[in-house]
XYZ file of C-alpha atoms in Angstrom:
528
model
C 31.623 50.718 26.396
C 29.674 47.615 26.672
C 29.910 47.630 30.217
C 28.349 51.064 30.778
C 25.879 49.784 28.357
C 25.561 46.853 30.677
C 25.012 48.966 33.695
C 22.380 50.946 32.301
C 20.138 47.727 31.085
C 20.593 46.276 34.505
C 19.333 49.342 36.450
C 16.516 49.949 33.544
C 15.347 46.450 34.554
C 15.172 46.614 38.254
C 13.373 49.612 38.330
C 10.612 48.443 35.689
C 9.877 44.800 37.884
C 10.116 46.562 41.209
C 8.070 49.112 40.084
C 5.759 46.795 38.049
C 4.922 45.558 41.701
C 4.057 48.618 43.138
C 1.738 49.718 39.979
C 0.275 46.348 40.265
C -0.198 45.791 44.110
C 0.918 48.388 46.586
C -0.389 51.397 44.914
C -3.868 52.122 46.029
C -3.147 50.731 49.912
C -3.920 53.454 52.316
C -0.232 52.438 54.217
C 1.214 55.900 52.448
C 4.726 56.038 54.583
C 5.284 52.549 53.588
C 4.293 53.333 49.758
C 7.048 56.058 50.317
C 10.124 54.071 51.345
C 9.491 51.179 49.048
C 9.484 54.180 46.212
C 12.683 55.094 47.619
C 14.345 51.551 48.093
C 13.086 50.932 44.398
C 15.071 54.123 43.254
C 18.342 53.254 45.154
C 18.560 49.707 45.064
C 17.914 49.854 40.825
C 21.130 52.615 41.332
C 23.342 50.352 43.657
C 22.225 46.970 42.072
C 24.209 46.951 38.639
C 27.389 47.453 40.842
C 27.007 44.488 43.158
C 29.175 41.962 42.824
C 28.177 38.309 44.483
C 30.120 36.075 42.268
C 32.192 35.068 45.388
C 29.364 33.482 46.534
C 28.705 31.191 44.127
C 32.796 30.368 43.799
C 34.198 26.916 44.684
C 37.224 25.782 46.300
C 39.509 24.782 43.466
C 40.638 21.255 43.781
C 44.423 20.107 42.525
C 44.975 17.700 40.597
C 48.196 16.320 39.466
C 49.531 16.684 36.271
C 49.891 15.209 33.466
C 52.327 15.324 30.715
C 50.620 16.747 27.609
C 52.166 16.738 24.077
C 52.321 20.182 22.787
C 51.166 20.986 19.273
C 52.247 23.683 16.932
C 49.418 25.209 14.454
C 50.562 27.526 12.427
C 48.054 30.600 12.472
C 47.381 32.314 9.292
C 48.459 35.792 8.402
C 44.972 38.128 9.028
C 44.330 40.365 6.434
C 44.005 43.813 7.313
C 40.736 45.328 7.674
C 39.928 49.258 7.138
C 38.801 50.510 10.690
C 37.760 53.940 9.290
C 34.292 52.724 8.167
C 33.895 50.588 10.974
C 30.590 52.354 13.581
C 30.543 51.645 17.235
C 26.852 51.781 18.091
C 27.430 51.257 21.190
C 29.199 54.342 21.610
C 26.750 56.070 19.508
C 24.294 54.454 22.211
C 26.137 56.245 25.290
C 26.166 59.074 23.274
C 22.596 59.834 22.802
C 21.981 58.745 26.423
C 24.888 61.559 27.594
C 23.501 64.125 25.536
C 19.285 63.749 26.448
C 20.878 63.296 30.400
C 22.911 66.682 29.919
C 19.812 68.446 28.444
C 17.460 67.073 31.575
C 19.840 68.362 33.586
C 20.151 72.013 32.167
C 15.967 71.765 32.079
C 16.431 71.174 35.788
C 19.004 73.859 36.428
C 16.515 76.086 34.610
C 13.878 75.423 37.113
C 15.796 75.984 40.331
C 17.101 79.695 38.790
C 13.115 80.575 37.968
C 12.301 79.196 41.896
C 15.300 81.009 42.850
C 13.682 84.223 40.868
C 10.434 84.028 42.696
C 11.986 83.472 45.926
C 13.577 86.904 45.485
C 10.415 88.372 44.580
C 8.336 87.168 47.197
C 8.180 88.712 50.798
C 8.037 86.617 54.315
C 4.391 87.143 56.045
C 2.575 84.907 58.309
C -1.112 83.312 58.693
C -2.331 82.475 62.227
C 1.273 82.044 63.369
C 2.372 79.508 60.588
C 4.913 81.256 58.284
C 5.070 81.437 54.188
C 6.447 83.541 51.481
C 3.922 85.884 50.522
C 3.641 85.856 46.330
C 2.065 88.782 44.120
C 1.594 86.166 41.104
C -1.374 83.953 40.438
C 0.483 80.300 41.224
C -0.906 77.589 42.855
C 0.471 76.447 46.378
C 3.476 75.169 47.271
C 6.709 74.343 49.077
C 10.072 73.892 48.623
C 12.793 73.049 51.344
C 10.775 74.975 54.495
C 9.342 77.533 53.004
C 5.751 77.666 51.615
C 5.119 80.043 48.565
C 1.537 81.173 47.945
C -0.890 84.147 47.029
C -3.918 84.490 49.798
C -5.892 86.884 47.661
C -7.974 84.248 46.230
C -8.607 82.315 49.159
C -10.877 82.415 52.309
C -9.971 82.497 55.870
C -10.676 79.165 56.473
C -9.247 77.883 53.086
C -5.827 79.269 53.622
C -5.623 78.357 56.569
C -6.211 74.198 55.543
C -3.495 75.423 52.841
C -0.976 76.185 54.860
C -1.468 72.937 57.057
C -1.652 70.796 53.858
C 1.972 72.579 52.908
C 3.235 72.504 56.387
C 2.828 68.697 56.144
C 5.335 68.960 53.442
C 8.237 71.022 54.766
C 8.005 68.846 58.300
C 8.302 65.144 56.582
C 11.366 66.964 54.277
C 9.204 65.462 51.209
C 11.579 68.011 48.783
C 14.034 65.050 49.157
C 11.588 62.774 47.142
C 10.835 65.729 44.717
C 14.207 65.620 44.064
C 14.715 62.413 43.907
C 12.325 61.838 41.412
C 13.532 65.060 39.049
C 17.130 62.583 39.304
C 15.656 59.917 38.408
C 13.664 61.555 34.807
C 17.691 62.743 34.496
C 19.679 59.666 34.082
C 16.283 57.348 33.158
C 14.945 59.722 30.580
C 14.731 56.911 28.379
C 12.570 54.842 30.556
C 8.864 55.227 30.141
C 8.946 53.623 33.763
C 10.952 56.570 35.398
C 8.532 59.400 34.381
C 5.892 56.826 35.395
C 7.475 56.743 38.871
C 8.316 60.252 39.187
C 4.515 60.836 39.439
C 3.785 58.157 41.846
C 6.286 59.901 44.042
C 4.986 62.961 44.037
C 1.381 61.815 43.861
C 2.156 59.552 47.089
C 3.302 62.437 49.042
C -0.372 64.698 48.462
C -1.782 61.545 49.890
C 0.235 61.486 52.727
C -0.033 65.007 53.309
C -4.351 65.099 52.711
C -4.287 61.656 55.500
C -2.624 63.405 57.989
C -4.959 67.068 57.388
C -7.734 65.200 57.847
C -6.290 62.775 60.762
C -6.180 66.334 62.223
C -10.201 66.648 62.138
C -10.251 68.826 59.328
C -13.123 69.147 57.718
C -13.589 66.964 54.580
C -15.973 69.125 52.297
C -13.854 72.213 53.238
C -11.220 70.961 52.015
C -12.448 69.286 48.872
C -13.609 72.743 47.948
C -10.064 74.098 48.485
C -8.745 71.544 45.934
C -11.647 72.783 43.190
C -10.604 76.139 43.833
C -7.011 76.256 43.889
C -6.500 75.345 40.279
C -3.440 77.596 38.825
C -1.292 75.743 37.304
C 2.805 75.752 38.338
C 5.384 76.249 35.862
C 8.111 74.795 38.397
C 8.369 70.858 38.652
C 11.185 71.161 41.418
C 8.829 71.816 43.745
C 5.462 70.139 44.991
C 2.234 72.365 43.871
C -1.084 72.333 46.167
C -3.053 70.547 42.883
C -0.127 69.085 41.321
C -1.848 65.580 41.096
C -5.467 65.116 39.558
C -8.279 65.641 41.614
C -10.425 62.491 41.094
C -7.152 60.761 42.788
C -6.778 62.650 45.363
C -10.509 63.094 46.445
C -10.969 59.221 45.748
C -7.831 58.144 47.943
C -9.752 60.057 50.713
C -12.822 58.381 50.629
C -11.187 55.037 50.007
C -11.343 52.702 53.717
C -8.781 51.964 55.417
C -6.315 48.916 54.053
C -5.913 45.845 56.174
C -2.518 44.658 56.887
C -3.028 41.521 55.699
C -2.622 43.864 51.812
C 0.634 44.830 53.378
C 2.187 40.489 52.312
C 1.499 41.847 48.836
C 5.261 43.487 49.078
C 7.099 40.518 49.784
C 6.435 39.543 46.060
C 9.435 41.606 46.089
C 11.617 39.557 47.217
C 11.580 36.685 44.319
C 12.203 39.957 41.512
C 15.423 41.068 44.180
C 16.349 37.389 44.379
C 15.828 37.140 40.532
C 17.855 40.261 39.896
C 20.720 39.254 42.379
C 20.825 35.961 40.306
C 21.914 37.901 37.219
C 24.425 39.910 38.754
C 28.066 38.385 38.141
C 27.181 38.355 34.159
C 29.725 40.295 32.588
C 28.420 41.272 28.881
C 24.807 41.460 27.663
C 25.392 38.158 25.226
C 25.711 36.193 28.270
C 21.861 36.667 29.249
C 20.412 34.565 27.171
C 22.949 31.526 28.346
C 22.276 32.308 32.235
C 18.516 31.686 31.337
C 18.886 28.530 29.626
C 21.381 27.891 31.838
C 18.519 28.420 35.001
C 15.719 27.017 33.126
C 17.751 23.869 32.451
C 18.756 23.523 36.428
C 15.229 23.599 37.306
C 14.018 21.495 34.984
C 16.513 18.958 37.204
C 15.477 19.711 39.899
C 11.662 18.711 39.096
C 12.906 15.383 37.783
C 15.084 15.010 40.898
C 12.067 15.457 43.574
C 9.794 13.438 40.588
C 11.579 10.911 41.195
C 11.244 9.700 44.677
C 7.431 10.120 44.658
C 7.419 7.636 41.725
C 9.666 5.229 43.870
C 7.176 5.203 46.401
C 4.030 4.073 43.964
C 5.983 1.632 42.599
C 6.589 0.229 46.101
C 3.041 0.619 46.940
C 1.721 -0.915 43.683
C 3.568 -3.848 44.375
C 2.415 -4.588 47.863
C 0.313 -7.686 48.413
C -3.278 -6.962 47.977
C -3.975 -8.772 51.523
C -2.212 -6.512 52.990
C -3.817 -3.912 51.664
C -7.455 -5.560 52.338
C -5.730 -5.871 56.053
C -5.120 -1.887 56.088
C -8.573 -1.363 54.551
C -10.628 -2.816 56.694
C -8.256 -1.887 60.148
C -10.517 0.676 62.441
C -9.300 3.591 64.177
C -9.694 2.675 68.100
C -9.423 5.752 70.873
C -5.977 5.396 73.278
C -6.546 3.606 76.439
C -4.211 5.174 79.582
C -4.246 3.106 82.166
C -4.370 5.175 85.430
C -4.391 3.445 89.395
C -6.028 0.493 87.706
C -8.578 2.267 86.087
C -9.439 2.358 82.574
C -9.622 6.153 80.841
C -10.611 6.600 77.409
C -9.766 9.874 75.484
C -12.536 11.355 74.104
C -12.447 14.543 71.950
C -13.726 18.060 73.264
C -17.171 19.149 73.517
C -17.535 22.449 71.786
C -21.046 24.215 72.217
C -21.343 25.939 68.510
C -24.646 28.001 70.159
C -22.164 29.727 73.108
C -21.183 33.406 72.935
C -18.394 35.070 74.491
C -18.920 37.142 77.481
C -19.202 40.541 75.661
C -22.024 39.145 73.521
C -24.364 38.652 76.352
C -24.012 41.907 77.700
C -26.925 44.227 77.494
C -27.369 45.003 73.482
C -30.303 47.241 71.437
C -33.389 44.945 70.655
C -32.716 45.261 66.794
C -28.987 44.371 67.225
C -30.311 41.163 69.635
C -32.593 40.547 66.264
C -30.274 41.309 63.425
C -27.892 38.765 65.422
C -30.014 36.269 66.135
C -31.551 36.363 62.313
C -27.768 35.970 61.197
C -26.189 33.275 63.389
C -22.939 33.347 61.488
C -22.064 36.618 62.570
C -20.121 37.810 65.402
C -20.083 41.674 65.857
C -21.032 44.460 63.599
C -18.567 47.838 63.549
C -18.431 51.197 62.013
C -15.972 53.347 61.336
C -14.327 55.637 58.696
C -17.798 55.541 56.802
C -17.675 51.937 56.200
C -19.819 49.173 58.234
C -17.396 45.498 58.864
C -19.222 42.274 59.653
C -16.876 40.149 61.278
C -18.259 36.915 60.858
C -17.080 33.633 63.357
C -15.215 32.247 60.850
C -12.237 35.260 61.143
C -13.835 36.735 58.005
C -14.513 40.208 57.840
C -16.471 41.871 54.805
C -16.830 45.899 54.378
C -20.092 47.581 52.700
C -19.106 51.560 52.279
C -21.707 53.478 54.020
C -23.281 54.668 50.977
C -27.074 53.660 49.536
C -25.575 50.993 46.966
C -23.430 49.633 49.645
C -25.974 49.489 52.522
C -28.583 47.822 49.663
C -25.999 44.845 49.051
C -25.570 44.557 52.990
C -29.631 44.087 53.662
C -29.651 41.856 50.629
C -26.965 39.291 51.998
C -28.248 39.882 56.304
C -31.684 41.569 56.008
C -32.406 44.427 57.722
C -29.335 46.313 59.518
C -29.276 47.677 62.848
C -29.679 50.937 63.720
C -26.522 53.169 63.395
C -24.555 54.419 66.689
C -25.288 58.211 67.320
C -22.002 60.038 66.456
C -20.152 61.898 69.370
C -20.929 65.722 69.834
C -18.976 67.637 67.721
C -16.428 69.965 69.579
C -17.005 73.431 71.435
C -16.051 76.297 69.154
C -13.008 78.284 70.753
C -13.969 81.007 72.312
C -12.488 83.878 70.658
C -12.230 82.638 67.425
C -15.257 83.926 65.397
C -16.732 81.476 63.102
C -15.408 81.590 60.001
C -18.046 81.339 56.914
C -18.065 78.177 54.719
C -16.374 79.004 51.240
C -18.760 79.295 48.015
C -19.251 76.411 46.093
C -17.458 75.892 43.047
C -17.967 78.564 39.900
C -21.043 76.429 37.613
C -19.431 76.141 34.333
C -22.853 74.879 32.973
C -26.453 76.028 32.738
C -29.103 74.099 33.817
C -32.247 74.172 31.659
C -35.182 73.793 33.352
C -36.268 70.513 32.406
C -32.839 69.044 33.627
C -33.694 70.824 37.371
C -36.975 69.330 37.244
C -35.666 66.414 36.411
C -32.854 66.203 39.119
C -33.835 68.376 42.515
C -31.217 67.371 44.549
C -28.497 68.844 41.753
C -27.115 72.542 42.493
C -25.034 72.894 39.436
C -22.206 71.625 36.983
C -18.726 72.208 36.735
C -15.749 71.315 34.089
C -12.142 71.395 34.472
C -9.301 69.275 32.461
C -11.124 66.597 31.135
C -13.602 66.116 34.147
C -17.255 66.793 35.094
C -18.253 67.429 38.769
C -22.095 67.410 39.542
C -22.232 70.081 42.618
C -25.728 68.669 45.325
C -27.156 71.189 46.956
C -26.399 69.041 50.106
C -22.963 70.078 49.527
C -21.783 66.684 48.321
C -19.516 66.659 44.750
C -19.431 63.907 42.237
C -17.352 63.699 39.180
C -17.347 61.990 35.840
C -14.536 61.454 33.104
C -15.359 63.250 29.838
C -14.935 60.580 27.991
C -17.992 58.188 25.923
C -17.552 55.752 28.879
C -18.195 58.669 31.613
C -21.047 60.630 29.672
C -22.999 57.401 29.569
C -22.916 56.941 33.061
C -23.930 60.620 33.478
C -26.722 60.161 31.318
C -27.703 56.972 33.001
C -27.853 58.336 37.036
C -28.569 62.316 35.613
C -30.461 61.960 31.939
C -29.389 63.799 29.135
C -26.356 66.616 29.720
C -27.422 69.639 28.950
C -25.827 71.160 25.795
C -22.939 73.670 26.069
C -23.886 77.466 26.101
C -23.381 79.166 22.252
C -20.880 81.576 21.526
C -21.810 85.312 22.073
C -20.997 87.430 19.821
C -19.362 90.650 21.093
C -20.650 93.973 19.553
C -17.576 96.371 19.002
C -18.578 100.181 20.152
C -19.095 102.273 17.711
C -18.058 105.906 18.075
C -20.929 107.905 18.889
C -22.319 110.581 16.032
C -21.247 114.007 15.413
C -23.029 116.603 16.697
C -25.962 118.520 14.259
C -24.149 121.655 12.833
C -26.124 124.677 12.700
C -26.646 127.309 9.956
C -25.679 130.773 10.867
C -28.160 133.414 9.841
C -26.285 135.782 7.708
């Protein structure tokens, strides 16, 4: 029993460090594929590693020695008194038991779910959208996918919208992320009793909208269109087997698009990785769970010897250099540094060091620039080049710097604070040729307004279309098309009212009138 108890604290621990890191460093870095396959190696090494076995490497050759007569001594044992087993508990089969039986319920709860996808399946019938197939649903559900097949209801949605759906969804089947999805419904199975695990079984999933929204809008889709997709498509799903349109929060999801794109300098962050594997690797061979605490005094000891060990030569070496004669050390003090001298067909040639002109430019520099880039350079002789793209301006600076300002008022204020005044922008390239046959298809309403606006609020705020709430979050609507959103929370009301003034109170219950039956008709006296 103790070793399956064993097993189970081993692959509890690997999972929380490795996934520790990825909370910690990896998890908001744009470099989604690689976010998914460290997930995965997190999942299977934590599986694998409690089985490993490396105490072969650490063995020695044995070494004989010869031996020696030993006198052999006889103590008698005493007789043990026997001991009642019946009220004896095991609680570490007590332990395995509760573990068995909340693993065996998870797994029913996930047997449930497959039998109410395999339910709707039946129910729905195969149709198509602009030539990309799904499973057409008579239900109000939310989006989604499972294996290669896309489940959805296109009553709700525009032309357009569906159609960035479907794309989002195809993204899904064609990268087979169902694996993950199942991967991480496994994982809440047999680690239902690590926080961690439920933790990670929403970074998995959450991981995969992100890749899916990168490579929509790597596509050229368009980015407002699609935000307003997300805000409408809002049913939730009953089924956690599969991978809904909205499963993850919006503020995520719409902030992870907007965020620039991560360096790969962020991507050395992961081999902080290696030290935990090396740490967990180091633990492997131990047998029982009471011989933990000895391996780490038994590790913390060793390199406390090694510090003394590699003290101990550097203190050698002052004590040889304290006890030096102090003319020699006025001799070393006062010795000059002279340049070589190569003698060369009887000719004297000094070395002397490289001149370096710190006012040249390289060749692409003194090409033809705009006057206020000449300017801007010239008022800012540290920098080398100035670049835009994915809405964020990078000054690479001749030192090999390179600092980002988003291209947004508050980040092109702290840009002109630190270099003045900024160039002019590049004119963006001409947007693409409608197709020819394909009508064009009308933008999609803005989101229902949850809120009403007095009038001193629009007076107030001109450049605000409306307000909208949904699950704990407040998105301000711009009549420029533009969405912002705030937590509903003290902290996220306060920064509302700070930017947008007071928020306007909620709307008062109405009172519903019930119909009452209408009168009787007048009766009339009959004249006798």
């Amino acid at each position: 029993m103790s070793e399956i108890l064993l097993h189970l604290f081993k692959a509890n621990l690997a999972l929380v460090l490795l996934y520790g890191l990825y909370f910690l460093a990896l998890r908001r870095l744009t470099f989604y594929n690689f976010n998914r396959a460290y997930l995965w190696f997190t999942v299977l090494f934590s599986a694998v590693y409690p089985a490993l076995d490396l105490t072969w490497f650490s063995q020695q050759k044995p070494t004989f020695l010869p031996a020696l007569p030993s006198p052999s001594v006889y103590w008698p044992q005493p007789e043990a008194f026997p001991v009642a087993s019946e009220n004896i508990i095991d609680y570490g089969e007590v332990a395995i038991l509760l573990f068995c039986t909340g693993a065996a319920l998870m797994f029913v709860r996930l047997l449930v779910q497959f039998f109410s996808l395999y339910r709707l399946h039946r129910k729905s019938k195969p149709s198509k959208v602009q030539h990309i197939p799904f499973r057409k649903v008579a239900e109000q559900i939310s989006p989604f996918s499972f294996g290669r097949n896309i489940y959805l209801n296109p009553a709700p949605f525009e032309a357009q919208e569906l159609k960035l759906i479907l794309e989002h969804e195809q993204v899904h089947v064609k990268q087979a992320h169902t694996l993950d999805v199942l991967l991480a419904e496994l994982l809440t199975v047999f680690g239902w009793l690590n926080p961690m695990a439920w933790k990670m079984r929403q970074s998995i999933k959450e991981n995969l909208e992100f890749i899916a929204d990168r490579q929509l809008l790597h596509k050229g889709a368009d980015r407002k269109i699609y935000q307003y997709s997300l805000l409408r498509a809002v049913s939730p799903s009953s089924l956690l087997v599969v991978h809904p349109f909205n499963a993850i929060p919006l503020k995520n999801r719409i902030m992870m698009m907007n965020q620039p794109q991560s360096t790969r300098s962020h991507l050395l962050k992961s081999l902080l990785a290696l030290p935990l594997i090396a740490g967990l690797l180091l633990f492997s061979g131990t047998d029982s769970l009471s011989e933990i605490p000895e391996k780490l005094q038994s590790t913390a000891q060793q390199a406390v010897a090694v510090a003394q060990q590699q003290s101990t030569p550097a203190k050698k070496k002052q004590e040889v250099k304290s006890s030096s004669s102090p003319a020699a050390n006025k001799e070393k003090a006062t010795t000059k540094f002279t340049p070589p001298v190569v003698k060369r067909d009887k000719q004297t040639v000094k070395f002397m060091p490289p001149v370096v002109k710190k006012d040249e430019e390289p060749v692409q520099e003194k090409q033809d620039l705009p006057a206020d880039y000449k300017a801007f350079l010239k008022r800012n002789p540290s920098v080398k080049r100035l670049t835009w793209a994915n809405e964020t301006l990078s000054i690479h600076l001749k030192s090999g710097k390179t600092e980002q300002y988003p291209s947004t008022v508050k980040g092109m204020a702290a840009a002109e604070k630190k270099y003045g005044k900024l160039p002019a922008l590049p004119a963006p390239p001409p947007p693409a040729p409608p197709a020819p046959d394909a009508p064009q298809a009308k933008l999609p309403p803005p989101p229902p307004f949850t809120t009403d606006l007095p009038q001193e609020f629009k007076e107030r705020n001109p450049t605000v279309k409306g307000l909208s709430s949904d699950e704990g979050t407040l998105y301000v609507i711009f009549k420029s098309g533009e969405v912002e959103s705030f937590d509903q929370t003290p902290e996220g009301r306060t920064a509302f009212e700070k930017k947008f003034g007071t928020l306007p109170p909620p709307p008062p219950p109405v009172r519903v009138k019930k119909d009452l039956p209408p009168p009787p008709p007048p009766t009339r006296n009959k004249l006798n």
